[in-house]
Amino acid sequence: MNELELERRFSLNELLDLVSCGEVIRALAEMVRANLRIFDGQGQEVFFAGETINLCELIKATEAGDKLCQGVREKLLAQQLTESSAVQIQSACGLKYTVFPIRYQFENLGRVVLGPYQDLGMDNTKLEQLATKFHIDPKKFIQNYHQLPDFSPDYLKKLARFTSKFFDAFVFINAKRLVTTVMHLEQIMQSRDRIFKEMEKEAKGTPEDKKEIEKLKSMF
């Protein structure tokens, strides 16, 4: 068995298999009642599950909306993550997010972002101040803010732990499947090479024989 094949680095998409398993992750997001985004190691969003956030649409419509949203995104992607620890991030808009890494063999391959959700420390007075700062109708701002998920600290802790373990399990299962596939393919290729070597020994060595063997090789 080629050790280099077993030690190869799998990509985030390979380990999560988002094409075939996307519905499972969407069901997870629905179950935990939080928007869920997955970013790869280069900061590209590779998956989203959830709903449109009305408050975010209100903020985007303001003059500084794009800059604010970009700032939140950069903050979420720049946050240093260690092991499987989850980190809560506060945005300038009063929204909160939970971020944790997707890891394989002690390496961060990407990150999961849960949120936004309400900051329990924000009362209506503070929300009104934010609305005034962003030139948004305070009534609309407060109304839409309270439509966000309202998680208790205990629920957030359990939510982060559960979703983190969910992705750990997903990565482990797919990694095992991929390694098994690599081993199986390696065995097939070894058998292929052995068969063709035997054919080359038995062949008469004519150009026609060599051409036929090369043709067979190209089919595998």
PDB file of C-alpha atoms in Angstrom, residues 104-208:
ATOM      1  CA  TYR A 104      -9.128  16.823  10.580  1.00  0.00           C
ATOM      2  CA  GLN A 105      -5.872  15.384  11.913  1.00  0.00           C
ATOM      3  CA  PHE A 106      -5.290  18.430  14.159  1.00  0.00           C
ATOM      4  CA  GLU A 107      -5.668  20.858  11.257  1.00  0.00           C
ATOM      5  CA  ASN A 108      -8.375  23.484  10.750  1.00  0.00           C
ATOM      6  CA  LEU A 109      -9.951  22.954   7.325  1.00  0.00           C
ATOM      7  CA  GLY A 110     -12.740  25.494   7.690  1.00  0.00           C
ATOM      8  CA  ARG A 111     -15.265  26.914  10.116  1.00  0.00           C
ATOM      9  CA  VAL A 112     -18.958  26.806  10.928  1.00  0.00           C
ATOM     10  CA  VAL A 113     -20.855  29.996  11.776  1.00  0.00           C
ATOM     11  CA  LEU A 114     -24.141  29.795  13.683  1.00  0.00           C
ATOM     12  CA  GLY A 115     -26.298  32.902  13.798  1.00  0.00           C
ATOM     13  CA  PRO A 116     -27.106  35.664  13.974  1.00  0.00           C
ATOM     14  CA  TYR A 117     -29.060  35.582  17.211  1.00  0.00           C
ATOM     15  CA  GLN A 118     -29.985  38.099  19.875  1.00  0.00           C
ATOM     16  CA  ASP A 119     -27.561  39.475  22.432  1.00  0.00           C
ATOM     17  CA  LEU A 120     -29.344  39.124  25.771  1.00  0.00           C
ATOM     18  CA  GLY A 121     -27.494  42.190  27.015  1.00  0.00           C
ATOM     19  CA  MET A 122     -29.263  44.410  24.479  1.00  0.00           C
ATOM     20  CA  ASP A 123     -32.371  46.160  25.814  1.00  0.00           C
ATOM     21  CA  ASN A 124     -34.692  48.370  23.782  1.00  0.00           C
ATOM     22  CA  THR A 125     -32.836  51.523  24.802  1.00  0.00           C
ATOM     23  CA  LYS A 126     -29.566  50.180  23.389  1.00  0.00           C
ATOM     24  CA  LEU A 127     -31.329  48.926  20.287  1.00  0.00           C
ATOM     25  CA  GLU A 128     -32.879  52.335  19.712  1.00  0.00           C
ATOM     26  CA  GLN A 129     -29.427  53.907  19.965  1.00  0.00           C
ATOM     27  CA  LEU A 130     -28.101  51.473  17.354  1.00  0.00           C
ATOM     28  CA  ALA A 131     -31.030  52.213  15.061  1.00  0.00           C
ATOM     29  CA  THR A 132     -30.358  55.943  15.334  1.00  0.00           C
ATOM     30  CA  LYS A 133     -26.670  55.357  14.630  1.00  0.00           C
ATOM     31  CA  PHE A 134     -27.462  53.437  11.440  1.00  0.00           C
ATOM     32  CA  HIS A 135     -30.286  55.813  10.400  1.00  0.00           C
ATOM     33  CA  ILE A 136     -32.942  53.117  10.649  1.00  0.00           C
ATOM     34  CA  ASP A 137     -36.485  53.525  11.953  1.00  0.00           C
ATOM     35  CA  PRO A 138     -36.087  52.465  15.639  1.00  0.00           C
ATOM     36  CA  LYS A 139     -39.475  50.742  15.689  1.00  0.00           C
ATOM     37  CA  LYS A 140     -38.606  48.590  12.656  1.00  0.00           C
ATOM     38  CA  PHE A 141     -35.118  47.890  13.980  1.00  0.00           C
ATOM     39  CA  ILE A 142     -36.358  46.731  17.391  1.00  0.00           C
ATOM     40  CA  GLN A 143     -39.222  44.727  15.904  1.00  0.00           C
ATOM     41  CA  ASN A 144     -36.937  42.861  13.507  1.00  0.00           C
ATOM     42  CA  TYR A 145     -34.245  42.393  16.147  1.00  0.00           C
ATOM     43  CA  HIS A 146     -36.682  40.530  18.381  1.00  0.00           C
ATOM     44  CA  GLN A 147     -37.522  38.198  15.502  1.00  0.00           C
ATOM     45  CA  LEU A 148     -34.017  36.757  15.784  1.00  0.00           C
ATOM     46  CA  PRO A 149     -33.474  33.538  17.759  1.00  0.00           C
ATOM     47  CA  ASP A 150     -33.279  34.182  21.493  1.00  0.00           C
ATOM     48  CA  PHE A 151     -30.923  31.615  23.015  1.00  0.00           C
ATOM     49  CA  SER A 152     -30.149  31.239  26.695  1.00  0.00           C
ATOM     50  CA  PRO A 153     -26.456  30.873  27.668  1.00  0.00           C
ATOM     51  CA  ASP A 154     -27.059  27.234  28.606  1.00  0.00           C
ATOM     52  CA  TYR A 155     -28.755  26.479  25.287  1.00  0.00           C
ATOM     53  CA  LEU A 156     -25.948  28.192  23.366  1.00  0.00           C
ATOM     54  CA  LYS A 157     -23.359  26.099  25.163  1.00  0.00           C
ATOM     55  CA  LYS A 158     -25.226  22.889  24.340  1.00  0.00           C
ATOM     56  CA  LEU A 159     -25.884  24.062  20.783  1.00  0.00           C
ATOM     57  CA  ALA A 160     -22.205  24.737  20.111  1.00  0.00           C
ATOM     58  CA  ARG A 161     -21.139  21.419  21.635  1.00  0.00           C
ATOM     59  CA  PHE A 162     -23.768  19.412  19.745  1.00  0.00           C
ATOM     60  CA  THR A 163     -23.143  20.946  16.313  1.00  0.00           C
ATOM     61  CA  SER A 164     -19.374  20.728  16.776  1.00  0.00           C
ATOM     62  CA  LYS A 165     -19.613  17.005  17.620  1.00  0.00           C
ATOM     63  CA  PHE A 166     -21.976  16.525  14.678  1.00  0.00           C
ATOM     64  CA  PHE A 167     -19.368  17.845  12.246  1.00  0.00           C
ATOM     65  CA  ASP A 168     -16.566  15.935  13.987  1.00  0.00           C
ATOM     66  CA  ALA A 169     -18.537  12.728  13.406  1.00  0.00           C
ATOM     67  CA  PHE A 170     -19.271  13.665   9.792  1.00  0.00           C
ATOM     68  CA  VAL A 171     -15.597  14.298   9.075  1.00  0.00           C
ATOM     69  CA  PHE A 172     -14.483  11.089  10.799  1.00  0.00           C
ATOM     70  CA  ILE A 173     -16.974   8.908   8.903  1.00  0.00           C
ATOM     71  CA  ASN A 174     -16.151  10.416   5.513  1.00  0.00           C
ATOM     72  CA  ALA A 175     -12.405  10.286   6.176  1.00  0.00           C
ATOM     73  CA  LYS A 176     -12.689   6.587   6.959  1.00  0.00           C
ATOM     74  CA  ARG A 177     -14.719   6.052   3.778  1.00  0.00           C
ATOM     75  CA  LEU A 178     -12.208   7.978   1.657  1.00  0.00           C
ATOM     76  CA  VAL A 179      -9.200   6.142   3.069  1.00  0.00           C
ATOM     77  CA  THR A 180     -10.932   2.803   2.462  1.00  0.00           C
ATOM     78  CA  THR A 181     -11.675   3.864  -1.123  1.00  0.00           C
ATOM     79  CA  VAL A 182      -8.050   4.898  -1.663  1.00  0.00           C
ATOM     80  CA  MET A 183      -6.841   1.539  -0.337  1.00  0.00           C
ATOM     81  CA  HIS A 184      -9.276  -0.326  -2.569  1.00  0.00           C
ATOM     82  CA  LEU A 185      -8.228   1.636  -5.657  1.00  0.00           C
ATOM     83  CA  GLU A 186      -4.569   1.053  -4.827  1.00  0.00           C
ATOM     84  CA  GLN A 187      -5.195  -2.700  -4.683  1.00  0.00           C
ATOM     85  CA  ILE A 188      -6.981  -2.575  -8.040  1.00  0.00           C
ATOM     86  CA  MET A 189      -4.108  -0.659  -9.644  1.00  0.00           C
ATOM     87  CA  GLN A 190      -1.566  -3.108  -8.227  1.00  0.00           C
ATOM     88  CA  SER A 191      -3.555  -6.003  -9.707  1.00  0.00           C
ATOM     89  CA  ARG A 192      -3.806  -4.144 -13.023  1.00  0.00           C
ATOM     90  CA  ASP A 193      -0.047  -3.590 -13.178  1.00  0.00           C
ATOM     91  CA  ARG A 194       0.651  -7.219 -12.329  1.00  0.00           C
ATOM     92  CA  ILE A 195      -1.700  -8.491 -15.045  1.00  0.00           C
ATOM     93  CA  PHE A 196      -0.188  -6.253 -17.715  1.00  0.00           C
ATOM     94  CA  LYS A 197       3.341  -7.272 -16.749  1.00  0.00           C
ATOM     95  CA  GLU A 198       2.345 -10.911 -17.213  1.00  0.00           C
ATOM     96  CA  MET A 199       0.752 -10.079 -20.565  1.00  0.00           C
ATOM     97  CA  GLU A 200       3.932  -8.311 -21.687  1.00  0.00           C
ATOM     98  CA  LYS A 201       5.992 -11.372 -20.756  1.00  0.00           C
ATOM     99  CA  GLU A 202       3.683 -13.692 -22.687  1.00  0.00           C
ATOM    100  CA  ALA A 203       3.413 -11.417 -25.730  1.00  0.00           C
ATOM    101  CA  LYS A 204       5.699 -11.979 -28.696  1.00  0.00           C
ATOM    102  CA  GLY A 205       6.986  -8.431 -28.520  1.00  0.00           C
ATOM    103  CA  THR A 206       5.649  -7.441 -31.921  1.00  0.00           C
ATOM    104  CA  PRO A 207       4.472  -3.853 -32.507  1.00  0.00           C
ATOM    105  CA  GLU A 208       0.919  -5.187 -32.817  1.00  0.00           C
TER     106      GLU A 208
END
